[in-house]
mmCIF file with all atom_site columns, C-alpha atoms in Angstrom:
data_model
loop_
_atom_site.group_PDB
_atom_site.id
_atom_site.type_symbol
_atom_site.label_atom_id
_atom_site.label_alt_id
_atom_site.label_comp_id
_atom_site.label_asym_id
_atom_site.label_entity_id
_atom_site.label_seq_id
_atom_site.pdbx_PDB_ins_code
_atom_site.Cartn_x
_atom_site.Cartn_y
_atom_site.Cartn_z
_atom_site.occupancy
_atom_site.B_iso_or_equiv
_atom_site.pdbx_formal_charge
_atom_site.auth_seq_id
_atom_site.auth_comp_id
_atom_site.auth_asym_id
_atom_site.auth_atom_id
_atom_site.pdbx_PDB_model_num
ATOM 1   C CA . UNK V 1 1   ? -35.741 298.673 32.699 1.00 88.00 ? 19  UNK V CA 1
ATOM 2   C CA . UNK V 1 2   ? -38.675 297.423 34.717 1.00 92.00 ? 20  UNK V CA 1
ATOM 3   C CA . UNK V 1 3   ? -39.815 293.924 35.613 1.00 94.00 ? 21  UNK V CA 1
ATOM 4   C CA . UNK V 1 4   ? -43.348 292.608 35.982 1.00 95.00 ? 22  UNK V CA 1
ATOM 5   C CA . UNK V 1 5   ? -43.688 289.298 37.807 1.00 94.00 ? 23  UNK V CA 1
ATOM 6   C CA . UNK V 1 6   ? -46.136 287.263 39.814 1.00 95.00 ? 24  UNK V CA 1
ATOM 7   C CA . UNK V 1 7   ? -48.689 284.490 39.587 1.00 96.00 ? 25  UNK V CA 1
ATOM 8   C CA . UNK V 1 8   ? -52.164 283.943 38.213 1.00 97.00 ? 26  UNK V CA 1
ATOM 9   C CA . UNK V 1 9   ? -54.433 281.065 39.191 1.00 97.00 ? 27  UNK V CA 1
ATOM 10  C CA . UNK V 1 10  ? -57.426 280.169 37.028 1.00 97.00 ? 28  UNK V CA 1
ATOM 11  C CA . UNK V 1 11  ? -60.286 277.751 37.576 1.00 96.00 ? 29  UNK V CA 1
ATOM 12  C CA . UNK V 1 12  ? -59.251 274.156 36.940 1.00 94.00 ? 30  UNK V CA 1
ATOM 13  C CA . UNK V 1 13  ? -61.737 273.718 34.100 1.00 95.00 ? 31  UNK V CA 1
ATOM 14  C CA . UNK V 1 14  ? -60.395 276.873 32.410 1.00 94.00 ? 32  UNK V CA 1
ATOM 15  C CA . UNK V 1 15  ? -56.734 275.845 32.383 1.00 96.00 ? 33  UNK V CA 1
ATOM 16  C CA . UNK V 1 16  ? -56.510 274.679 28.761 1.00 96.00 ? 34  UNK V CA 1
ATOM 17  C CA . UNK V 1 17  ? -58.336 277.749 27.437 1.00 96.00 ? 35  UNK V CA 1
ATOM 18  C CA . UNK V 1 18  ? -56.012 279.999 29.475 1.00 96.00 ? 36  UNK V CA 1
ATOM 19  C CA . UNK V 1 19  ? -52.950 278.213 28.055 1.00 96.00 ? 37  UNK V CA 1
ATOM 20  C CA . UNK V 1 20  ? -54.164 278.649 24.478 1.00 96.00 ? 38  UNK V CA 1
ATOM 21  C CA . UNK V 1 21  ? -54.884 282.342 25.040 1.00 96.00 ? 39  UNK V CA 1
ATOM 22  C CA . UNK V 1 22  ? -51.498 282.843 26.731 1.00 96.00 ? 40  UNK V CA 1
ATOM 23  C CA . UNK V 1 23  ? -49.657 281.206 23.827 1.00 97.00 ? 41  UNK V CA 1
ATOM 24  C CA . UNK V 1 24  ? -51.293 283.633 21.404 1.00 97.00 ? 42  UNK V CA 1
ATOM 25  C CA . UNK V 1 25  ? -50.618 286.618 23.662 1.00 96.00 ? 43  UNK V CA 1
ATOM 26  C CA . UNK V 1 26  ? -46.950 285.722 24.187 1.00 97.00 ? 44  UNK V CA 1
ATOM 27  C CA . UNK V 1 27  ? -46.402 285.268 20.434 1.00 98.00 ? 45  UNK V CA 1
ATOM 28  C CA . UNK V 1 28  ? -47.729 288.792 19.810 1.00 98.00 ? 46  UNK V CA 1
ATOM 29  C CA . UNK V 1 29  ? -46.196 290.477 22.846 1.00 97.00 ? 47  UNK V CA 1
ATOM 30  C CA . UNK V 1 30  ? -42.598 289.470 22.086 1.00 97.00 ? 48  UNK V CA 1
ATOM 31  C CA . UNK V 1 31  ? -42.950 291.454 18.829 1.00 97.00 ? 49  UNK V CA 1
ATOM 32  C CA . UNK V 1 32  ? -43.742 294.677 20.725 1.00 97.00 ? 50  UNK V CA 1
ATOM 33  C CA . UNK V 1 33  ? -41.231 297.493 20.836 1.00 97.00 ? 51  UNK V CA 1
ATOM 34  C CA . UNK V 1 34  ? -39.617 297.679 24.266 1.00 97.00 ? 52  UNK V CA 1
ATOM 35  C CA . UNK V 1 35  ? -40.411 294.077 25.231 1.00 98.00 ? 53  UNK V CA 1
ATOM 36  C CA . UNK V 1 36  ? -37.170 292.479 26.395 1.00 97.00 ? 54  UNK V CA 1
ATOM 37  C CA . UNK V 1 37  ? -38.553 289.264 27.956 1.00 97.00 ? 55  UNK V CA 1
ATOM 38  C CA . UNK V 1 38  ? -42.112 287.955 28.143 1.00 97.00 ? 56  UNK V CA 1
ATOM 39  C CA . UNK V 1 39  ? -42.862 284.589 29.729 1.00 97.00 ? 57  UNK V CA 1
ATOM 40  C CA . UNK V 1 40  ? -46.035 282.924 30.914 1.00 95.00 ? 58  UNK V CA 1
ATOM 41  C CA . UNK V 1 41  ? -45.426 279.434 32.291 1.00 96.00 ? 59  UNK V CA 1
ATOM 42  C CA . UNK V 1 42  ? -47.343 276.742 34.100 1.00 96.00 ? 60  UNK V CA 1
ATOM 43  C CA . UNK V 1 43  ? -46.160 276.030 37.645 1.00 96.00 ? 61  UNK V CA 1
ATOM 44  C CA . UNK V 1 44  ? -45.166 272.398 38.002 1.00 95.00 ? 62  UNK V CA 1
ATOM 45  C CA . UNK V 1 45  ? -47.520 270.454 40.246 1.00 95.00 ? 63  UNK V CA 1
ATOM 46  C CA . UNK V 1 46  ? -50.184 273.185 40.060 1.00 95.00 ? 64  UNK V CA 1
ATOM 47  C CA . UNK V 1 47  ? -51.629 272.907 36.560 1.00 93.00 ? 65  UNK V CA 1
ATOM 48  C CA . UNK V 1 48  ? -54.018 275.846 36.921 1.00 96.00 ? 66  UNK V CA 1
ATOM 49  C CA . UNK V 1 49  ? -51.382 278.240 38.299 1.00 97.00 ? 67  UNK V CA 1
ATOM 50  C CA . UNK V 1 50  ? -49.053 280.292 36.106 1.00 97.00 ? 68  UNK V CA 1
ATOM 51  C CA . UNK V 1 51  ? -45.924 282.399 36.592 1.00 97.00 ? 69  UNK V CA 1
ATOM 52  C CA . UNK V 1 52  ? -45.764 285.705 34.745 1.00 96.00 ? 70  UNK V CA 1
ATOM 53  C CA . UNK V 1 53  ? -42.337 287.211 34.091 1.00 97.00 ? 71  UNK V CA 1
ATOM 54  C CA . UNK V 1 54  ? -41.746 290.269 31.920 1.00 96.00 ? 72  UNK V CA 1
ATOM 55  C CA . UNK V 1 55  ? -38.895 292.709 31.297 1.00 95.00 ? 73  UNK V CA 1
ATOM 56  C CA . UNK V 1 56  ? -39.695 296.036 29.630 1.00 95.00 ? 74  UNK V CA 1
ATOM 57  C CA . UNK V 1 57  ? -37.439 298.771 28.364 1.00 94.00 ? 75  UNK V CA 1
ATOM 58  C CA . UNK V 1 58  ? -39.495 301.437 30.129 1.00 93.00 ? 76  UNK V CA 1
ATOM 59  C CA . UNK V 1 59  ? -42.937 302.360 31.460 1.00 93.00 ? 77  UNK V CA 1
ATOM 60  C CA . UNK V 1 60  ? -44.056 303.675 28.054 1.00 96.00 ? 78  UNK V CA 1
ATOM 61  C CA . UNK V 1 61  ? -43.467 300.251 26.487 1.00 97.00 ? 79  UNK V CA 1
ATOM 62  C CA . UNK V 1 62  ? -45.446 298.591 29.267 1.00 96.00 ? 80  UNK V CA 1
ATOM 63  C CA . UNK V 1 63  ? -48.319 301.060 28.855 1.00 96.00 ? 81  UNK V CA 1
ATOM 64  C CA . UNK V 1 64  ? -48.388 300.366 25.103 1.00 97.00 ? 82  UNK V CA 1
ATOM 65  C CA . UNK V 1 65  ? -48.610 296.655 25.908 1.00 97.00 ? 83  UNK V CA 1
ATOM 66  C CA . UNK V 1 66  ? -51.597 297.243 28.180 1.00 95.00 ? 84  UNK V CA 1
ATOM 67  C CA . UNK V 1 67  ? -53.339 299.018 25.280 1.00 97.00 ? 85  UNK V CA 1
ATOM 68  C CA . UNK V 1 68  ? -52.574 296.301 22.695 1.00 97.00 ? 86  UNK V CA 1
ATOM 69  C CA . UNK V 1 69  ? -55.506 294.371 21.191 1.00 97.00 ? 87  UNK V CA 1
ATOM 70  C CA . UNK V 1 70  ? -53.959 290.995 22.071 1.00 96.00 ? 88  UNK V CA 1
ATOM 71  C CA . UNK V 1 71  ? -53.794 292.029 25.740 1.00 96.00 ? 89  UNK V CA 1
ATOM 72  C CA . UNK V 1 72  ? -57.501 292.925 25.674 1.00 96.00 ? 90  UNK V CA 1
ATOM 73  C CA . UNK V 1 73  ? -58.284 289.539 24.092 1.00 96.00 ? 91  UNK V CA 1
ATOM 74  C CA . UNK V 1 74  ? -56.270 287.749 26.767 1.00 96.00 ? 92  UNK V CA 1
ATOM 75  C CA . UNK V 1 75  ? -57.983 289.654 29.579 1.00 95.00 ? 93  UNK V CA 1
ATOM 76  C CA . UNK V 1 76  ? -61.360 288.709 28.096 1.00 96.00 ? 94  UNK V CA 1
ATOM 77  C CA . UNK V 1 77  ? -60.429 285.016 28.122 1.00 96.00 ? 95  UNK V CA 1
ATOM 78  C CA . UNK V 1 78  ? -59.267 285.272 31.735 1.00 94.00 ? 96  UNK V CA 1
ATOM 79  C CA . UNK V 1 79  ? -62.675 286.730 32.549 1.00 94.00 ? 97  UNK V CA 1
ATOM 80  C CA . UNK V 1 80  ? -64.337 283.769 30.869 1.00 95.00 ? 98  UNK V CA 1
ATOM 81  C CA . UNK V 1 81  ? -62.277 281.047 32.564 1.00 95.00 ? 99  UNK V CA 1
ATOM 82  C CA . UNK V 1 82  ? -62.372 282.637 36.012 1.00 95.00 ? 100 UNK V CA 1
ATOM 83  C CA . UNK V 1 83  ? -59.338 283.995 37.828 1.00 96.00 ? 101 UNK V CA 1
ATOM 84  C CA . UNK V 1 84  ? -59.113 282.571 41.344 1.00 96.00 ? 102 UNK V CA 1
ATOM 85  C CA . UNK V 1 85  ? -56.141 284.704 42.369 1.00 95.00 ? 103 UNK V CA 1
ATOM 86  C CA . UNK V 1 86  ? -53.722 287.151 40.828 1.00 94.00 ? 104 UNK V CA 1
ATOM 87  C CA . UNK V 1 87  ? -50.585 288.473 42.480 1.00 94.00 ? 105 UNK V CA 1
ATOM 88  C CA . UNK V 1 88  ? -48.664 290.456 39.877 1.00 94.00 ? 106 UNK V CA 1
ATOM 89  C CA . UNK V 1 89  ? -46.382 293.358 40.653 1.00 93.00 ? 107 UNK V CA 1
ATOM 90  C CA . UNK V 1 90  ? -43.853 295.692 39.067 1.00 92.00 ? 108 UNK V CA 1
ATOM 91  C CA . UNK V 1 91  ? -40.208 296.028 40.069 1.00 89.00 ? 109 UNK V CA 1
ATOM 92  C CA . UNK V 1 92  ? -38.636 299.336 39.105 1.00 83.00 ? 110 UNK V CA 1
ATOM 93  C CA . UNK V 1 93  ? -35.047 300.505 39.305 1.00 79.00 ? 111 UNK V CA 1
ATOM 94  C CA . UNK V 1 94  ? -31.781 298.740 39.688 1.00 72.00 ? 112 UNK V CA 1
ATOM 95  C CA . UNK V 1 95  ? -29.860 297.089 36.967 1.00 75.00 ? 113 UNK V CA 1
ATOM 96  C CA . UNK V 1 96  ? -29.426 293.551 35.807 1.00 74.00 ? 114 UNK V CA 1
ATOM 97  C CA . UNK V 1 97  ? -26.213 291.950 37.057 1.00 79.00 ? 115 UNK V CA 1
ATOM 98  C CA . UNK V 1 98  ? -24.883 288.393 36.903 1.00 76.00 ? 116 UNK V CA 1
ATOM 99  C CA . UNK V 1 99  ? -25.660 286.359 40.017 1.00 68.00 ? 117 UNK V CA 1
ATOM 100 C CA . UNK V 1 100 ? -22.005 285.362 40.445 1.00 80.00 ? 118 UNK V CA 1
#
């Protein structure tokens, strides 16, 4: 399993368009083979900043996601609304264990 997580900040006037595009992307992505968890959520108190959290079965599933048409559509919308910052990274290895 691998995890993708981080934040994306868009221009304030592009927030609603980014939310609409993210809702469509999430709805399609969770149907993908190898997608275990896919979340895109607004950070409270920072309406134009979003948390990305994904769990994938393996690298091949993640690569297929990158090539999916809905991902390309989402990236195009992000280009339109203006990304101010993006800090997304991949965590590989380890296993999921209960916190306590």
